[in-house]
Each structure stands twice: as C-alpha cells, then as structure tokens.
Amino acid sequence: MRFSSKVEKCGLSPMRKFHPFAVAAREKGRSIYHLNIGQPDIETPKAYFDAVRSFDQSVLEYAPSGGVPELVAAVQKYYAALDMHYTAEEVLITTGGSEALQIALNCMIDDGDEIVIPEPFYPNYSTMVYTCGGTIRPVATCPEEGYHFATREKMERAINEKTRAILVTNPGNPTGTVLTAEEMQMLAQLAVEHDLFLIADEAYREFVYAGEVLQSFGSIEEAREHVIVIDTVSKRFSACGARVGCLLSHNKEFLDHAMKYCQCRLAVATLDQVAAAALYSVDESYFAAVREEYKRRRDTVVEGLKKIPGVICECPKGAFYLMAALPVDDADKFQQWLLEEFEDKGETVMFAPGEPFYGTPGKGKNEIRIAYVLQQEKLARAMELLALGIEAYNKR
Amino acid sequence: MRFSSKVEKCGLSPMRKFHPFAVAAREKGRSIYHLNIGQPDIETPKAYFDAVRSFDQSVLEYAPSGGVPELVAAVQKYYAALDMHYTAEEVLITTGGSEALQIALNCMIDDGDEIVIPEPFYPNYSTMVYTCGGTIRPVATCPEEGYHFATREKMERAINEKTRAILVTNPGNPTGTVLTAEEMQMLAQLAVEHDLFLIADEAYREFVYAGEVLQSFGSIEEAREHVIVIDTVSKRFSACGARVGCLLSHNKEFLDHAMKYCQCRLAVATLDQVAAAALYSVDESYFAAVREEYKRRRDTVVEGLKKIPGVICECPKGAFYLMAALPVDDADKFQQWLLEEFEDKGETVMFAPGEPFYGTPGKGKNEIRIAYVLQQEKLARAMELLALGIEAYNKR
C-alpha cells in the first residue's frame, strides 16, 4: 500500500517527543512544571455544565451542518457588541478553531499553492497546509526585534503568484505579540491589493494586557470580502475540550464552498454547541478577571526571565505564551537534559523547544515557547528552575 | 481570490435541495413523512446523559489526540467480544465516522488517485474523496440484481494502477445490502492481491435482520495490514449528535500517519467521549430490541412497496435504508411535484432521489432511497402516500 505524499511530508507533534522522558522523570519521583502546553488551568464557566445537565432531548440528533441556531445567534451577538455584524449564514460553527482552519485552507489550496505565515507559528499550521497540498512561505522574525513581522516590506517579499492567503495569529501563538491597528490595516490592505484571503486566527482575542479595546480583522470594512476570521471557545472560556469554534466571513462564495465541507462531516457535536451557546452568557467581569490573572502570570514569567543572564525576551502584549532565546546551544537537547539529568529539590521544568515553530530549517534552535498556564507561585518556581538548569547545563 | 479546484468539484448536499420546497409545503399546512434522512427516532440510551450529568471536572480540558482512555478501552472490549483484538494504539477516536473516513482517505490519496466504491454509495464519499484530490471509480450495480456488486470480475475491472483502496459500506447505505462471509473474504483477498487498502465502513454493523452473527472485515486475519475499519456510535446507539467514531487498523504505518491528523486537530470533544464510553455499557438486549424494531419497519416498507405496480425493490438484509426503482420518469421531478402539487388528507412524503448516490452520470434517475426511521404505522401511511403519488403523477 502507498501513502499520500502529502501526509508523508507531515510530522508527529513535536510536543509529544518529550513525553516518554517526562514519564521516565516522573517514575524517578521528579515533579515537573509544565509550561509546554496551552491547556489553561482556569475553571470553565459553570454555565457550560449547567447547560449540559439541563439538556432534555431524548434523542441526541445531528445538529444542522452550519451550527445550532442558538449558538450561531450567541456568536452573532458577541460580534455585534464589537460592532461587527454577521448574518446567521455568515457564521459556520466548526469542531474547534482547528477545523475552521482546515476548512478555510481546504477551500483555497491547490497542490503547490503557498500560504504566507509569519514565523515562529503554531506548528499545526504545517500539517493543515501540507495535507491540502500547499506549502508555507514563512516571514522571518527574530527574538531581538520581539518577533515583529508586520512591515509592508517583509510581508510583500513573501507574496508571489502562488500565494493564496496570508495567515496571521493575533494575538500571537507562540510569540504573544499583538498587532497595532495600523499594522492590521496595512495587512488587510495588502490582502486586498494582491487579491488574497487574509485568514485571521483570533483565538486569543480577549487576552490582551495593555487595556486596549478588542481588535479583529473582521472589522476592517475595506477587506470584508478577503478576511476570514477563525474563532473558538477553547481559550476564551477555558473550554478546550468542547471542540467548538467557528468560521466568519462576508464572502458568499467562500461560505458556499465551506458549507460543502460542513455538510460532508454532517455536524458539530450537538450537546457541546448547546453548552457553548451558554458560555456566551458569561459577563464581562469573567473576562476581566481572567485577563488580570494572565497578566500577573505574564509579569511573573517575564520578571523571572529578565533575571537570567543571556536570555533574550521582550515582554509580550497578549495571548498566554511567550518566546525567548536562551543562552544554550540547543533547546531540544537542553529540554531532554532537564528531564534526564537535572533536578532541584526533586523538581524540573518543561517548555516547548522553539525549532518546530519555524518554517525555515535550522531557525529557533536556542529558543523556547513558554505557556504561562500555571498559578503565579508555580511560575516563579519554574523560572527559578529554568535559571538553575541553564547554569548547570552550561557548566556540565 | 481563487478557490481550490478540489472544492469547486464538490457540490452542496443533494438532500438540501428540497428543503425550501418542504418549508413551502409546511407553510401550506401539509404534513410531511420524512424518509429522506438517516436520523433515527430511537431514544439514545440514558447511560449517555447520565455520564454527561455526572461529569465533575471543573476544567474542560483537551482529551488525548487518540481518544480518552476509557472510551478506547470500551471500544477494545466491544471488539474483543467479536473476537477482534485491537491494542489501545490501534484504536483512534474520531469526530464521528465522517472524520474517520476523511483521515483514512487523506492518508492515502494523492492527486489523481482512485478509490473503488460500489455504486450507489453514500454521497458524502464524493466530497471526502474529491477534497483529497482523488476520484471515485464506481462499480456498477442495478436494482434488478438487488444492487449486488461483490463479484471478483466486477471489482477487478475497476482496479488499475491508480487505485489506492476499495471502500465498502457493509451493511450498505443506501442499499441495505449485506455481504456474505464468502464475498467479504473475496474482497479482502482482492485487496491483498492488488496491495490496496480496504476501507470498511461498518457504521450499521448491528443492523442485520436474518439472525446472522455480526461481521467485520477486521476479523479477516490474512488482510490485517490492509483493512481499515470505520466505526461510529451514531447509528449503533442512536447518538448521531455525539459525533464520536473511530478508526481501527493493525497497520502501524497507517496508524502513525493517521495520528498526525489526530494531533493536528488536537482532540475529539471530551464530554462526548466520556459519555460515548458509557454507551458501550448498554447490554445486548438493547441491540436486540432495536434490531427487532427496524426489522418490523423494513418489512412494513417492503410490503408497501411490493403493492405498488412497477416498483423494483429487493428486500434488503441490513442497515435502515433501501433503494427502489419507481415507475416514474425522474425521481427528482417527482419529489418536487410531491411537495408542490400533491397531497392526500393534507399529507405528503419525502425520500432521497437516487441520482446523487451514483458516481456514473445519468444513473439512478428513477430510483429513490428510503430511510425507515419512523414508526411502523407512519411508514405504512408513507407507502400509501407514495403509491397514491405515483398514480397521480403518472396521470397528470
């Protein structure tokens, strides 16, 4: 039997690679501070579980392919409050933001087509683009410049006749960078000029820490036919396991194509949609409290990093991730060593090595991504362990 | 902006086409007997909702990409009872049987590759294959032969150097045909000889009405590296809205590739998986009762069809569908007429016109698929309406 050349180009999750080492470390009695995955520890709003418990239909039927009406309406209302007005037909509920991305990319990519993505980027974008037969054209950044990518020159250099879309994560994963309104305007303008889609992955929209108003590419009127917004309840409501996201677009032709995919996989899980609709009833104080909590965590991590000699890290403005360059030869080897050789009072730390976040081979070798999804005192200790680890690693 | 040529090849669901006519008919006060969709009316076992209600984690976290361990174990146990032994790594939980199919096809198709599928087939197979860049090579059947496809000659004629897999739905949707053990053996043998995958969509495994033991291609030892079993809780437990299915295979390389997709979309909904695991605790009496109910329904429909002059229909042995050829010029036009022009005591009937179930253009024009998912007396009345409709349509 032969396998698809597209799937052969993809790799297993780079995050998984260290799993056996982590298991072995735990078996030796070590406890590990996990900064390697984006699974928040914040409680899911009770509204979700209440809705689930009060579901009273006796037959668990297929939901409509585009989403259950109450969830579509909840999403519309959420966007209307941001002065973005989508009709019910312009909202397609998906199985997480992941499926929204897969559907969008499948609608536009033919073999050999390119998607422009600033690097470092979310590693699953690679599998999503490759399995459609496309390739990623990365836009280079560096830790010294705080991973800043949004200049017209940098972006335009990456666009060619094979480009189908620009894919931007804002706020950024893994970098935590937040675009300014002017940068967003420039990117949207670029999409219009070059007749490209602009896929805006805004999973972390609420996680901005400078008191700014919430932003979305979907609000840029001049690019309304070009922008596809990817959204999800996963991070916003700490409901990653719900697998409920959505696609938003004003482009009728795109929506028609996307609906073909939606119909082909029939529907998103019914109960999760009903419960996700209830999540949208959570009031602004919930977001404010969560935002404050993450902000404190970010500050703790950045403070810890700044104390470590040789670490390069700009304070990120959003999401719950940051990237940093470490004074080590190879973050991958360093991570393995932290799990196999290092401990301080029986404890060690895990992060995500930076290389898999890059599309350009060889880049990110001494960088790491930190997800600050633990409580402050744990984060402080994790930074201490990182400092001790770097020192011991470089002395070994 | 340009769209993918693959998605442009796909169509919207043919079932949807009559939706506006149905709405209009209801607005005129007509009631409609729906035999057009495979949404069972059987109650979902309480175990599902009980499990959902007693879920007590405060953070709804991502499940593991391959599935929650308790569901994987439940699936393993179910198969072990059929004397099929899968390790936990050989079971990948998916978002319904639909995602299982999409993953399997994505793993093997490159542009221009072919999948051999007996026609008529489940129309979503087209979108699934097209979006991977492949095409379907249909194996022709006819109503006069009870849609029988499983002869070595017929199958072998469809296989060429571009063939990657044979995809078989058993019991069949839309035909309700059930393969004999010998036919299954022959198909498996063919896959081995031609070095192909055999994708066995066994969503309707339990729905067989001749008292036979449950069958699966997964039990054919000689083809263990070739067979990929597609399974789902949707029909088995009348839990279509759960969107929980799985992929089963003994082929390590295939499983590794499939895991890349599983990781890329992160996970299947957590709560639905926990609840689906509980479904597997339902005892054999549940299946026996459901089977008896569907058998009675099938008999009612077949009896009704046999009374209509000119209808060609063999009594199907499984699933809850059947195909029949009607004495009308065009089932599509006839359906529209039934919704727009016909009524008897304020009632009319809907089925799925046959053409979209065929890969060969022009075939199936006078055929229909009936899903017998209503109670017996309603089915009897629906057959009466069909008979009256055919008579009036041909006299108009």
Short mmCIF file of N, CA, C and O in Angstrom, two decimals, chain A residues 222-279:
data_model
loop_
_atom_site.label_atom_id
_atom_site.label_comp_id
_atom_site.label_asym_id
_atom_site.label_seq_id
_atom_site.Cartn_x
_atom_site.Cartn_y
_atom_site.Cartn_z
N GLU A 222 -12.93 47.65 4.38
CA GLU A 222 -12.38 47.59 3.01
C GLU A 222 -11.98 46.18 2.60
O GLU A 222 -11.88 45.87 1.42
N ALA A 223 -11.73 45.31 3.61
CA ALA A 223 -11.26 43.96 3.29
C ALA A 223 -12.34 42.92 3.57
O ALA A 223 -12.03 41.74 3.74
N ARG A 224 -13.60 43.35 3.59
CA ARG A 224 -14.65 42.43 4.06
C ARG A 224 -14.79 41.16 3.22
O ARG A 224 -15.20 40.13 3.73
N GLU A 225 -14.44 41.24 1.95
CA GLU A 225 -14.53 40.04 1.11
C GLU A 225 -13.30 39.14 1.29
O GLU A 225 -13.30 37.99 0.87
N HIS A 226 -12.25 39.68 1.87
CA HIS A 226 -10.97 38.97 1.96
C HIS A 226 -10.72 38.29 3.30
O HIS A 226 -10.05 37.28 3.36
N VAL A 227 -11.26 38.89 4.35
CA VAL A 227 -10.96 38.41 5.71
C VAL A 227 -11.81 37.19 6.08
O VAL A 227 -13.02 37.19 5.89
N ILE A 228 -11.15 36.17 6.61
CA ILE A 228 -11.83 35.02 7.19
C ILE A 228 -11.38 34.97 8.65
O ILE A 228 -10.19 34.84 8.93
N VAL A 229 -12.33 35.12 9.57
CA VAL A 229 -11.98 35.09 10.99
C VAL A 229 -12.15 33.67 11.53
O VAL A 229 -13.16 33.00 11.27
N ILE A 230 -11.13 33.21 12.26
CA ILE A 230 -11.16 31.91 12.93
C ILE A 230 -11.36 32.19 14.41
O ILE A 230 -10.61 32.96 15.01
N ASP A 231 -12.36 31.57 14.98
CA ASP A 231 -12.65 31.82 16.39
C ASP A 231 -12.90 30.49 17.09
O ASP A 231 -13.13 29.45 16.44
N THR A 232 -12.87 30.50 18.41
CA THR A 232 -13.07 29.28 19.19
C THR A 232 -13.43 29.63 20.63
O THR A 232 -13.04 30.69 21.13
N VAL A 233 -14.15 28.74 21.29
CA VAL A 233 -14.44 28.94 22.71
C VAL A 233 -13.31 28.40 23.60
O VAL A 233 -13.31 28.62 24.80
N SER A 234 -12.37 27.68 22.98
CA SER A 234 -11.35 26.93 23.74
C SER A 234 -10.63 27.76 24.79
O SER A 234 -10.61 27.41 25.97
N LYS A 235 -9.99 28.85 24.35
CA LYS A 235 -9.19 29.64 25.27
C LYS A 235 -10.05 30.70 25.94
O LYS A 235 -9.93 30.97 27.12
N ARG A 236 -10.92 31.32 25.14
CA ARG A 236 -11.75 32.41 25.67
C ARG A 236 -12.48 32.00 26.94
O ARG A 236 -12.55 32.75 27.90
N PHE A 237 -13.03 30.77 26.92
CA PHE A 237 -13.83 30.30 28.07
C PHE A 237 -13.16 29.12 28.77
O PHE A 237 -13.82 28.39 29.49
N SER A 238 -11.89 28.94 28.50
CA SER A 238 -11.19 27.78 29.07
C SER A 238 -12.01 26.51 28.87
O SER A 238 -12.29 25.77 29.80
N ALA A 239 -12.40 26.28 27.64
CA ALA A 239 -13.24 25.13 27.30
C ALA A 239 -12.65 24.40 26.10
O ALA A 239 -13.33 24.11 25.11
N CYS A 240 -11.36 24.07 26.21
CA CYS A 240 -10.64 23.43 25.09
C CYS A 240 -11.28 22.11 24.68
O CYS A 240 -11.29 21.75 23.51
N GLY A 241 -11.80 21.37 25.69
CA GLY A 241 -12.36 20.06 25.42
C GLY A 241 -13.74 20.10 24.77
O GLY A 241 -14.27 19.07 24.38
N ALA A 242 -14.31 21.29 24.62
CA ALA A 242 -15.63 21.39 23.97
C ALA A 242 -15.52 21.17 22.47
O ALA A 242 -16.44 20.69 21.84
N ARG A 243 -14.37 21.53 21.92
CA ARG A 243 -14.15 21.48 20.47
C ARG A 243 -15.26 22.23 19.73
O ARG A 243 -15.92 21.68 18.84
N VAL A 244 -15.42 23.46 20.08
CA VAL A 244 -16.39 24.31 19.38
C VAL A 244 -15.69 25.59 18.94
O VAL A 244 -15.13 26.32 19.76
N GLY A 245 -15.68 25.81 17.66
CA GLY A 245 -15.11 27.03 17.11
C GLY A 245 -16.02 27.55 16.02
O GLY A 245 -17.15 27.08 15.88
N CYS A 246 -15.55 28.54 15.28
CA CYS A 246 -16.33 28.97 14.13
C CYS A 246 -15.51 29.72 13.09
O CYS A 246 -14.40 30.19 13.37
N LEU A 247 -16.07 29.76 11.92
CA LEU A 247 -15.56 30.49 10.76
C LEU A 247 -16.50 31.66 10.53
O LEU A 247 -17.71 31.48 10.53
N LEU A 248 -15.94 32.86 10.31
CA LEU A 248 -16.79 34.01 9.99
C LEU A 248 -16.26 34.66 8.72
O LEU A 248 -15.05 34.87 8.58
N SER A 249 -17.16 34.98 7.82
CA SER A 249 -16.75 35.60 6.56
C SER A 249 -17.94 36.33 5.94
O SER A 249 -19.09 35.94 6.17
N HIS A 250 -17.64 37.38 5.18
CA HIS A 250 -18.70 38.05 4.42
C HIS A 250 -18.63 37.64 2.95
O HIS A 250 -19.35 38.18 2.13
N ASN A 251 -17.73 36.72 2.62
CA ASN A 251 -17.55 36.30 1.23
C ASN A 251 -18.48 35.13 0.91
O ASN A 251 -18.26 34.00 1.34
N LYS A 252 -19.51 35.43 0.15
CA LYS A 252 -20.56 34.45 -0.14
C LYS A 252 -20.01 33.20 -0.82
O LYS A 252 -20.40 32.08 -0.48
N GLU A 253 -19.12 33.39 -1.75
CA GLU A 253 -18.58 32.26 -2.49
C GLU A 253 -17.76 31.36 -1.54
O GLU A 253 -17.88 30.13 -1.57
N PHE A 254 -16.97 32.00 -0.71
CA PHE A 254 -16.21 31.22 0.28
C PHE A 254 -17.15 30.44 1.19
O PHE A 254 -16.94 29.25 1.45
N LEU A 255 -18.19 31.09 1.67
CA LEU A 255 -19.13 30.44 2.58
C LEU A 255 -19.80 29.23 1.92
O LEU A 255 -20.00 28.20 2.56
N ASP A 256 -20.12 29.37 0.64
CA ASP A 256 -20.74 28.25 -0.09
C ASP A 256 -19.79 27.06 -0.16
O ASP A 256 -20.19 25.91 0.02
N HIS A 257 -18.51 27.34 -0.45
CA HIS A 257 -17.54 26.25 -0.50
C HIS A 257 -17.34 25.63 0.88
O HIS A 257 -17.30 24.42 1.03
N ALA A 258 -17.23 26.49 1.88
CA ALA A 258 -17.02 25.99 3.25
C ALA A 258 -18.19 25.12 3.69
O ALA A 258 -18.00 24.11 4.38
N MET A 259 -19.39 25.49 3.27
CA MET A 259 -20.57 24.71 3.64
C MET A 259 -20.51 23.28 3.08
O MET A 259 -21.02 22.34 3.68
N LYS A 260 -19.85 23.12 1.94
CA LYS A 260 -19.70 21.75 1.38
C LYS A 260 -18.95 20.87 2.38
O LYS A 260 -19.30 19.71 2.58
N TYR A 261 -17.90 21.42 2.97
CA TYR A 261 -17.16 20.66 3.99
C TYR A 261 -18.04 20.41 5.21
O TYR A 261 -18.03 19.33 5.78
N CYS A 262 -18.76 21.46 5.62
CA CYS A 262 -19.59 21.31 6.81
C CYS A 262 -20.62 20.21 6.61
O CYS A 262 -20.86 19.40 7.50
N GLN A 263 -21.21 20.16 5.42
CA GLN A 263 -22.21 19.12 5.16
C GLN A 263 -21.57 17.75 5.07
O GLN A 263 -22.15 16.75 5.49
N CYS A 264 -20.37 17.69 4.53
CA CYS A 264 -19.68 16.42 4.34
C CYS A 264 -19.39 15.74 5.68
O CYS A 264 -19.46 14.53 5.80
N ARG A 265 -19.10 16.54 6.71
CA ARG A 265 -18.85 15.93 8.04
C ARG A 265 -20.08 16.03 8.92
O ARG A 265 -20.03 15.82 10.11
N LEU A 266 -21.19 16.38 8.30
CA LEU A 266 -22.53 16.37 8.88
C LEU A 266 -22.80 17.47 9.91
O LEU A 266 -23.66 18.31 9.69
N ALA A 267 -22.07 17.46 11.03
CA ALA A 267 -22.40 18.43 12.08
C ALA A 267 -21.33 18.42 13.15
O ALA A 267 -20.53 17.51 13.24
N VAL A 268 -21.35 19.47 13.97
CA VAL A 268 -20.53 19.53 15.18
C VAL A 268 -21.37 18.93 16.32
O VAL A 268 -22.60 18.98 16.27
N ALA A 269 -20.72 18.38 17.32
CA ALA A 269 -21.41 17.72 18.43
C ALA A 269 -22.51 18.63 19.00
O ALA A 269 -22.28 19.80 19.31
N THR A 270 -23.69 18.07 19.13
CA THR A 270 -24.89 18.84 19.50
C THR A 270 -24.81 19.43 20.90
O THR A 270 -25.02 20.64 21.10
N LEU A 271 -24.51 18.58 21.87
CA LEU A 271 -24.51 18.99 23.27
C LEU A 271 -23.47 20.08 23.52
O LEU A 271 -23.72 21.05 24.25
N ASP A 272 -22.29 19.94 22.91
CA ASP A 272 -21.24 20.93 23.09
C ASP A 272 -21.64 22.28 22.50
O ASP A 272 -21.26 23.32 23.01
N GLN A 273 -22.41 22.24 21.43
CA GLN A 273 -22.86 23.50 20.84
C GLN A 273 -23.86 24.20 21.75
O GLN A 273 -23.79 25.42 21.95
N VAL A 274 -24.79 23.41 22.27
CA VAL A 274 -25.79 23.99 23.18
C VAL A 274 -25.09 24.60 24.39
O VAL A 274 -25.40 25.72 24.82
N ALA A 275 -24.12 23.86 24.93
CA ALA A 275 -23.39 24.34 26.11
C ALA A 275 -22.50 25.54 25.77
O ALA A 275 -22.38 26.47 26.57
N ALA A 276 -21.92 25.54 24.58
CA ALA A 276 -21.07 26.66 24.16
C ALA A 276 -21.91 27.93 24.05
O ALA A 276 -21.45 29.03 24.37
N ALA A 277 -23.15 27.78 23.58
CA ALA A 277 -24.05 28.95 23.49
C ALA A 277 -24.21 29.57 24.88
O ALA A 277 -24.20 30.80 25.03
N ALA A 278 -24.33 28.72 25.89
CA ALA A 278 -24.49 29.21 27.27
C ALA A 278 -23.24 29.96 27.74
O ALA A 278 -23.33 30.91 28.52
N LEU A 279 -22.07 29.55 27.25
CA LEU A 279 -20.83 30.23 27.64
C LEU A 279 -20.87 31.72 27.29
O LEU A 279 -20.35 32.56 28.01
#
